[in-house]
């Protein structure tokens, strides 16, 4: 199951962050789930940006496994359970990027910066409650566009 | 760019731009802080009241929505936005669908899990869930998955369940996932049976998307309960077959692969359901084979499916053909150029080798490549694999690689894991002892102090004891191999920078067996060790080990080269009292009786049992001689009140800042013999605890309940006081007991297993212990039994001779039924030459003083934290602790001493220590007082006897001490003696009529302890 999905740029600015389960906070000592999210996002950024291109796209991190993929200056990171299929989630990221690409018509970071709430909508049609809900690109894009019309 | 242009207010646009251009986190924070202030102000007033260009730009509602988006943005950059979340809750109730979704989005993303606003949304979600509008309805489901908490599940579960039969497939596929989330949150509301029913229906949905999302639910439920879906295996196989046959709409293809995510889920579920189920497994062999072949299309998604197949094939009931196919796939993964695939290959191999090791063989080299890859994820995975595939044949190869890797990785955590694993496989699969020695030595070098102490100890035990098959020749060969390896380490560059555990092991090894080296002469070894021993950067414990090695080698060589003499001389001025004492002794022996050296440092005798002469009969002649020469017999009676003074300072320190002497004699104590004097000062306390204890059953509970004071924080103060007592006019003026505790004082030893100083609180005196003496005989018996029982288990157990008179430290002083302390350790094997550390007195021959080493277990307990903080002015309390605590090898003793001591009768009238008799020390009372504070080792003892003061002093004289003074007024006497020309012994005794309370002080703990024991048995 997917624990969280992160989109960060190279400088560490979060472009999208979706948590399907709140982070575990140890005994509530001086921290809250919100602070913990911020901390973990920073840590994930540090981890993924430090890695060479030739390296695997997987990092074992706490009790998660991080699957990340870099597109230009953007890092897409999915945290999943340790036993999940790494390669499958690597392709999941790619499918998501394909979705963005179709929706924004050659997506670039600025699209995501200025329309990050749209990106959330697309993600919500793709994944739900930590599982992949739909893998048909057409279906997802149709739904998002339908929502756009209501605006 | 985006569909429909930017559609942002210029304010938001500027914000995004500014953030994008900000150069630092600080700048970003400033911008966001401004934005927060602006948002707060604007969101407080309803949007319709906005004026200015922003209001003109867009309609109020749109602006309000944008505010929410900006709120989300603020939160994404890690800033608090809780102040504005109420607007999001409001907006979730908006009639506009788009606004509603934005509201839900912000709420789902930003509300902390237990935020009360979540409850405010329940009504709205209920309304949306039952809305006829599909978009509203799906928005409601979406919100449910991120906003509902376990408390709220009952409120919406019914609505969501209804949606499972909604007309729209979009709703149905979301509803089943949403319900699964509810099940995870509140399994008592949405039960497993319910879920099962829903899932079975949803799996047969005519829309493939609903089936696809249902697979997630099946997977997660099957993980919890395999039996739940056993019966649908054929259906799953059928679905997988249809997907393979491209019966699904083409829109599910991904890179021309039919619905890879669904395939993977299906295969994964099969893997779970087929575990240990031959029938279910047989039903899936064919489709797995087929799916694997079809997926092998050379793209990542295909590999992901193949990998999923591999995992399933390994987990289900094995099928040879499939396993071969899986191994083949793994093989290609491992040999791939992509690290991702290599990673999968290594992971797959790790899964398959556990049950089918034959597949590992061909990949060792490829695996080693992975191990050398700079990518840590891959390395760690590979190390895991290696560890799993180790066997007696490949252990050399694998451990070599592991050690090599260890020498390079900077990752401490990884290093620790790896070090432990190398130790494990080396111990489990070592082909021969020489290899084991070599591997452990290397490991000590690369991992240093990450290696567990036991490992070094095991290595040394192996060398000392040999293989155990009585093949002395091969044992010697092994030792020689080890020595040559250690010599190599010693002569390596920067030997001083080697890990301390290696240096210490090396010091022991060379000290014991240095003469075996064929390549290096003892002189060269000595020279190098001396140089190393002077390396200031090394911790004192390590230097101690090195100095000991030097001493042993000097003994072996028969001559003391100038370098060694210089080192030893230098350390006679060491701040470390233990080291100082050893060096001084060594010097003395070297100058006075060098012929003793080979006996003191016997060659290759570390595993030999040691004979102890508990009667110290070897002292008899000396004592007699001294007595003839006019030496006064030992008189213990003088001592007592002095000790009482200490008590006053030690225990009253906290409550009575002004120490004063008690001028009147004490009433007669009710409690005789076993009662111990409480003592002041950390060192005294410690040494007391080391050696003396109450018999189990002396009412420790009540004693503990009377804590007088905690002596812990007063170390140096107490000691000073102690000295002052005797200084100007302590004893001579008012040598009277000052402590109210004295007469009946009972010293409760630290229970052996109790750690640190907290334990010393129990060493509080108490006036209760009347029944002690009666119990002694019975206790003795029990102690003996326990000694036999626990022999070899507990290192450095209680001093044996305590059996004669003093109860041995009981594990739990308060429990009468507590078993007597563990094995007395008289035949302490001097494997590591602890005796040298512990026994400043010259130890003749292989007779290792059990009294010193014995209290080790207690010493450990007491000195955990303060060995280092010990002020220099408080001397020897450190020795034993230092040796036992810091000497990493101390606990080795545990494995070696397996012979319980017999208890021995006390017969001799002269006290001898390690064969050296006590000589009377002619000093005055004032000198006695001065020395009192200098003697760190203190042992109180109490003997039940009707002896009067004169008899006491006579007795002390007989024992070999010089009776310094008898103070009839307070019934106290003091006596002094000397052992081996270097060790001071001071005895203070107080006669009560029914007992004699003595405090024995010495510069050496062992002497104090053994003399106390000796006296108490001699006087009884």
mmCIF file of C-alpha atoms in Angstrom, chain B residues 336-523:
data_model
loop_
_atom_site.group_PDB
_atom_site.id
_atom_site.type_symbol
_atom_site.label_atom_id
_atom_site.label_comp_id
_atom_site.label_asym_id
_atom_site.label_seq_id
_atom_site.Cartn_x
_atom_site.Cartn_y
_atom_site.Cartn_z
ATOM 1 C CA UNK B 336 21.289 -6.660 -16.323
ATOM 2 C CA UNK B 337 23.052 -3.352 -16.643
ATOM 3 C CA UNK B 338 20.254 -1.565 -14.865
ATOM 4 C CA UNK B 339 20.728 -1.305 -11.166
ATOM 5 C CA UNK B 340 17.002 -1.479 -10.626
ATOM 6 C CA UNK B 341 16.864 -4.877 -12.250
ATOM 7 C CA UNK B 342 19.975 -6.024 -10.445
ATOM 8 C CA UNK B 343 18.293 -5.038 -7.249
ATOM 9 C CA UNK B 344 15.246 -7.098 -8.130
ATOM 10 C CA UNK B 345 17.499 -9.980 -9.087
ATOM 11 C CA UNK B 346 19.361 -9.884 -5.809
ATOM 12 C CA UNK B 347 16.144 -9.620 -3.848
ATOM 13 C CA UNK B 348 14.663 -12.486 -5.833
ATOM 14 C CA UNK B 349 17.751 -14.579 -5.300
ATOM 15 C CA UNK B 350 17.662 -13.927 -1.591
ATOM 16 C CA UNK B 351 14.109 -15.236 -1.603
ATOM 17 C CA UNK B 352 14.883 -18.308 -3.622
ATOM 18 C CA UNK B 353 18.147 -19.383 -1.958
ATOM 19 C CA UNK B 354 16.566 -19.874 1.380
ATOM 20 C CA UNK B 355 14.635 -22.871 0.173
ATOM 21 C CA UNK B 356 16.626 -23.695 -2.937
ATOM 22 C CA UNK B 357 20.263 -22.892 -2.356
ATOM 23 C CA UNK B 358 21.332 -24.518 -5.595
ATOM 24 C CA UNK B 359 20.316 -21.439 -7.575
ATOM 25 C CA UNK B 360 22.747 -19.223 -5.759
ATOM 26 C CA UNK B 361 25.907 -20.914 -6.873
ATOM 27 C CA UNK B 362 26.113 -19.545 -10.375
ATOM 28 C CA UNK B 363 25.575 -15.962 -9.287
ATOM 29 C CA UNK B 364 28.243 -15.449 -6.726
ATOM 30 C CA UNK B 365 30.410 -13.324 -8.923
ATOM 31 C CA UNK B 366 27.563 -11.243 -10.263
ATOM 32 C CA UNK B 367 26.407 -10.800 -6.719
ATOM 33 C CA UNK B 368 29.842 -9.648 -5.697
ATOM 34 C CA UNK B 369 29.701 -7.028 -8.394
ATOM 35 C CA UNK B 370 26.495 -5.795 -6.890
ATOM 36 C CA UNK B 371 28.203 -5.662 -3.552
ATOM 37 C CA UNK B 372 30.865 -3.403 -4.925
ATOM 38 C CA UNK B 373 28.381 -1.108 -6.550
ATOM 39 C CA UNK B 374 28.483 2.378 -5.099
ATOM 40 C CA UNK B 375 24.731 2.331 -4.717
ATOM 41 C CA UNK B 376 24.037 1.624 -1.129
ATOM 42 C CA UNK B 377 20.537 0.278 -1.653
ATOM 43 C CA UNK B 378 21.967 -2.396 -3.879
ATOM 44 C CA UNK B 379 24.833 -3.102 -1.527
ATOM 45 C CA UNK B 380 22.649 -3.564 1.462
ATOM 46 C CA UNK B 381 20.345 -5.875 -0.433
ATOM 47 C CA UNK B 382 23.304 -7.874 -1.644
ATOM 48 C CA UNK B 383 24.777 -8.141 1.808
ATOM 49 C CA UNK B 384 21.503 -9.490 2.971
ATOM 50 C CA UNK B 385 21.604 -12.066 0.216
ATOM 51 C CA UNK B 386 25.180 -13.048 1.002
ATOM 52 C CA UNK B 387 24.399 -13.551 4.573
ATOM 53 C CA UNK B 388 21.578 -15.860 3.654
ATOM 54 C CA UNK B 389 23.557 -17.929 1.245
ATOM 55 C CA UNK B 390 26.587 -18.503 3.405
ATOM 56 C CA UNK B 391 27.571 -22.113 3.953
ATOM 57 C CA UNK B 392 30.719 -23.863 5.125
ATOM 58 C CA UNK B 393 32.106 -23.866 1.622
ATOM 59 C CA UNK B 394 31.722 -20.245 0.679
ATOM 60 C CA UNK B 395 32.178 -18.726 4.078
ATOM 61 C CA UNK B 396 35.772 -17.778 3.416
ATOM 62 C CA UNK B 397 34.944 -16.050 0.203
ATOM 63 C CA UNK B 398 31.915 -14.291 1.559
ATOM 64 C CA UNK B 399 33.429 -13.152 4.794
ATOM 65 C CA UNK B 400 36.450 -11.854 2.952
ATOM 66 C CA UNK B 401 34.154 -9.755 0.822
ATOM 67 C CA UNK B 402 32.167 -8.611 3.773
ATOM 68 C CA UNK B 403 35.273 -7.581 5.644
ATOM 69 C CA UNK B 404 36.551 -5.782 2.610
ATOM 70 C CA UNK B 405 33.286 -3.961 2.280
ATOM 71 C CA UNK B 406 33.382 -3.117 5.937
ATOM 72 C CA UNK B 407 36.716 -1.455 5.523
ATOM 73 C CA UNK B 408 35.201 0.969 3.071
ATOM 74 C CA UNK B 409 31.730 1.859 4.107
ATOM 75 C CA UNK B 410 31.310 4.997 6.147
ATOM 76 C CA UNK B 411 27.810 4.033 7.193
ATOM 77 C CA UNK B 412 27.973 3.178 10.852
ATOM 78 C CA UNK B 413 24.618 1.499 11.062
ATOM 79 C CA UNK B 414 25.385 -0.707 8.135
ATOM 80 C CA UNK B 415 28.779 -1.439 9.556
ATOM 81 C CA UNK B 416 27.300 -2.581 12.797
ATOM 82 C CA UNK B 417 24.854 -4.923 11.108
ATOM 83 C CA UNK B 418 27.547 -6.284 8.884
ATOM 84 C CA UNK B 419 30.053 -6.739 11.663
ATOM 85 C CA UNK B 420 27.602 -8.799 13.623
ATOM 86 C CA UNK B 421 26.882 -10.873 10.601
ATOM 87 C CA UNK B 422 30.525 -11.569 9.888
ATOM 88 C CA UNK B 423 30.937 -12.674 13.477
ATOM 89 C CA UNK B 424 27.949 -14.913 13.142
ATOM 90 C CA UNK B 425 28.984 -16.646 9.967
ATOM 91 C CA UNK B 426 32.596 -16.882 11.129
ATOM 92 C CA UNK B 427 31.487 -18.604 14.262
ATOM 93 C CA UNK B 428 28.998 -20.809 12.556
ATOM 94 C CA UNK B 429 30.917 -21.879 9.499
ATOM 95 C CA UNK B 430 34.596 -21.367 10.231
ATOM 96 C CA UNK B 431 36.491 -24.054 8.325
ATOM 97 C CA UNK B 432 39.376 -24.018 10.794
ATOM 98 C CA UNK B 433 40.647 -22.130 13.760
ATOM 99 C CA UNK B 434 43.428 -20.350 11.959
ATOM 100 C CA UNK B 435 40.928 -18.922 9.560
ATOM 101 C CA UNK B 436 38.713 -17.902 12.404
ATOM 102 C CA UNK B 437 41.577 -16.091 14.092
ATOM 103 C CA UNK B 438 42.509 -14.357 10.926
ATOM 104 C CA UNK B 439 38.974 -13.267 10.150
ATOM 105 C CA UNK B 440 38.296 -11.990 13.616
ATOM 106 C CA UNK B 441 41.600 -10.134 13.674
ATOM 107 C CA UNK B 442 40.749 -8.471 10.416
ATOM 108 C CA UNK B 443 37.325 -7.685 11.676
ATOM 109 C CA UNK B 444 38.758 -6.159 14.813
ATOM 110 C CA UNK B 445 40.884 -4.009 12.623
ATOM 111 C CA UNK B 446 38.193 -2.749 10.260
ATOM 112 C CA UNK B 447 35.242 -2.599 12.587
ATOM 113 C CA UNK B 448 37.082 -1.869 15.772
ATOM 114 C CA UNK B 449 34.856 -1.252 18.674
ATOM 115 C CA UNK B 450 31.754 -2.194 16.745
ATOM 116 C CA UNK B 451 32.794 -5.767 17.367
ATOM 117 C CA UNK B 452 31.177 -7.185 20.437
ATOM 118 C CA UNK B 453 33.571 -7.715 23.302
ATOM 119 C CA UNK B 454 32.598 -11.355 23.480
ATOM 120 C CA UNK B 455 34.032 -11.931 20.077
ATOM 121 C CA UNK B 456 37.479 -10.807 21.147
ATOM 122 C CA UNK B 457 37.058 -12.840 24.280
ATOM 123 C CA UNK B 458 36.108 -15.906 22.315
ATOM 124 C CA UNK B 459 39.175 -15.465 20.236
ATOM 125 C CA UNK B 460 41.378 -15.278 23.282
ATOM 126 C CA UNK B 461 39.668 -18.222 24.919
ATOM 127 C CA UNK B 462 40.302 -20.205 21.818
ATOM 128 C CA UNK B 463 43.977 -19.312 21.911
ATOM 129 C CA UNK B 464 44.338 -19.897 25.613
ATOM 130 C CA UNK B 465 42.385 -23.086 25.877
ATOM 131 C CA UNK B 466 43.159 -24.506 22.525
ATOM 132 C CA UNK B 467 40.702 -26.462 20.514
ATOM 133 C CA UNK B 468 39.911 -28.745 23.359
ATOM 134 C CA UNK B 469 40.931 -31.942 21.642
ATOM 135 C CA UNK B 470 44.185 -32.106 23.537
ATOM 136 C CA UNK B 471 46.270 -31.619 20.490
ATOM 137 C CA UNK B 472 48.850 -29.354 22.019
ATOM 138 C CA UNK B 473 50.823 -29.174 18.836
ATOM 139 C CA UNK B 474 48.009 -27.807 16.765
ATOM 140 C CA UNK B 475 47.078 -25.466 19.568
ATOM 141 C CA UNK B 476 50.566 -24.090 19.556
ATOM 142 C CA UNK B 477 50.459 -23.761 15.812
ATOM 143 C CA UNK B 478 47.259 -21.800 16.114
ATOM 144 C CA UNK B 479 48.796 -19.561 18.730
ATOM 145 C CA UNK B 480 51.767 -19.001 16.560
ATOM 146 C CA UNK B 481 49.569 -18.057 13.637
ATOM 147 C CA UNK B 482 47.693 -15.649 15.827
ATOM 148 C CA UNK B 483 50.898 -14.172 17.171
ATOM 149 C CA UNK B 484 52.276 -13.598 13.703
ATOM 150 C CA UNK B 485 49.079 -11.856 12.726
ATOM 151 C CA UNK B 486 49.206 -9.700 15.788
ATOM 152 C CA UNK B 487 52.854 -8.925 15.204
ATOM 153 C CA UNK B 488 51.919 -7.747 11.779
ATOM 154 C CA UNK B 489 49.319 -5.454 13.296
ATOM 155 C CA UNK B 490 51.805 -4.251 15.852
ATOM 156 C CA UNK B 491 54.360 -3.318 13.264
ATOM 157 C CA UNK B 492 51.870 -1.809 10.883
ATOM 158 C CA UNK B 493 51.968 1.881 10.322
ATOM 159 C CA UNK B 494 49.944 3.946 12.721
ATOM 160 C CA UNK B 495 49.622 1.075 15.090
ATOM 161 C CA UNK B 496 48.649 3.621 17.697
ATOM 162 C CA UNK B 497 45.555 4.432 15.702
ATOM 163 C CA UNK B 498 44.296 0.875 15.656
ATOM 164 C CA UNK B 499 40.983 0.226 17.365
ATOM 165 C CA UNK B 500 41.351 -0.235 21.052
ATOM 166 C CA UNK B 501 39.739 -3.647 21.080
ATOM 167 C CA UNK B 502 42.341 -4.857 18.617
ATOM 168 C CA UNK B 503 45.185 -3.341 20.613
ATOM 169 C CA UNK B 504 43.989 -4.953 23.770
ATOM 170 C CA UNK B 505 43.533 -8.317 22.161
ATOM 171 C CA UNK B 506 46.930 -7.934 20.598
ATOM 172 C CA UNK B 507 48.490 -6.972 23.904
ATOM 173 C CA UNK B 508 47.122 -10.055 25.540
ATOM 174 C CA UNK B 509 48.068 -12.297 22.684
ATOM 175 C CA UNK B 510 51.627 -11.036 22.446
ATOM 176 C CA UNK B 511 52.048 -10.911 26.174
ATOM 177 C CA UNK B 512 51.082 -14.525 26.473
ATOM 178 C CA UNK B 513 52.563 -15.983 23.376
ATOM 179 C CA UNK B 514 54.918 -13.388 21.975
ATOM 180 C CA UNK B 515 57.789 -15.845 22.248
ATOM 181 C CA UNK B 516 56.156 -17.994 19.578
ATOM 182 C CA UNK B 517 56.830 -15.471 16.883
ATOM 183 C CA UNK B 518 59.359 -16.836 14.483
ATOM 184 C CA UNK B 519 59.898 -13.616 12.663
ATOM 185 C CA UNK B 520 60.256 -11.205 15.479
ATOM 186 C CA UNK B 521 62.416 -11.411 18.530
ATOM 187 C CA UNK B 522 61.120 -10.664 21.961
ATOM 188 C CA UNK B 523 63.336 -7.599 22.090
#
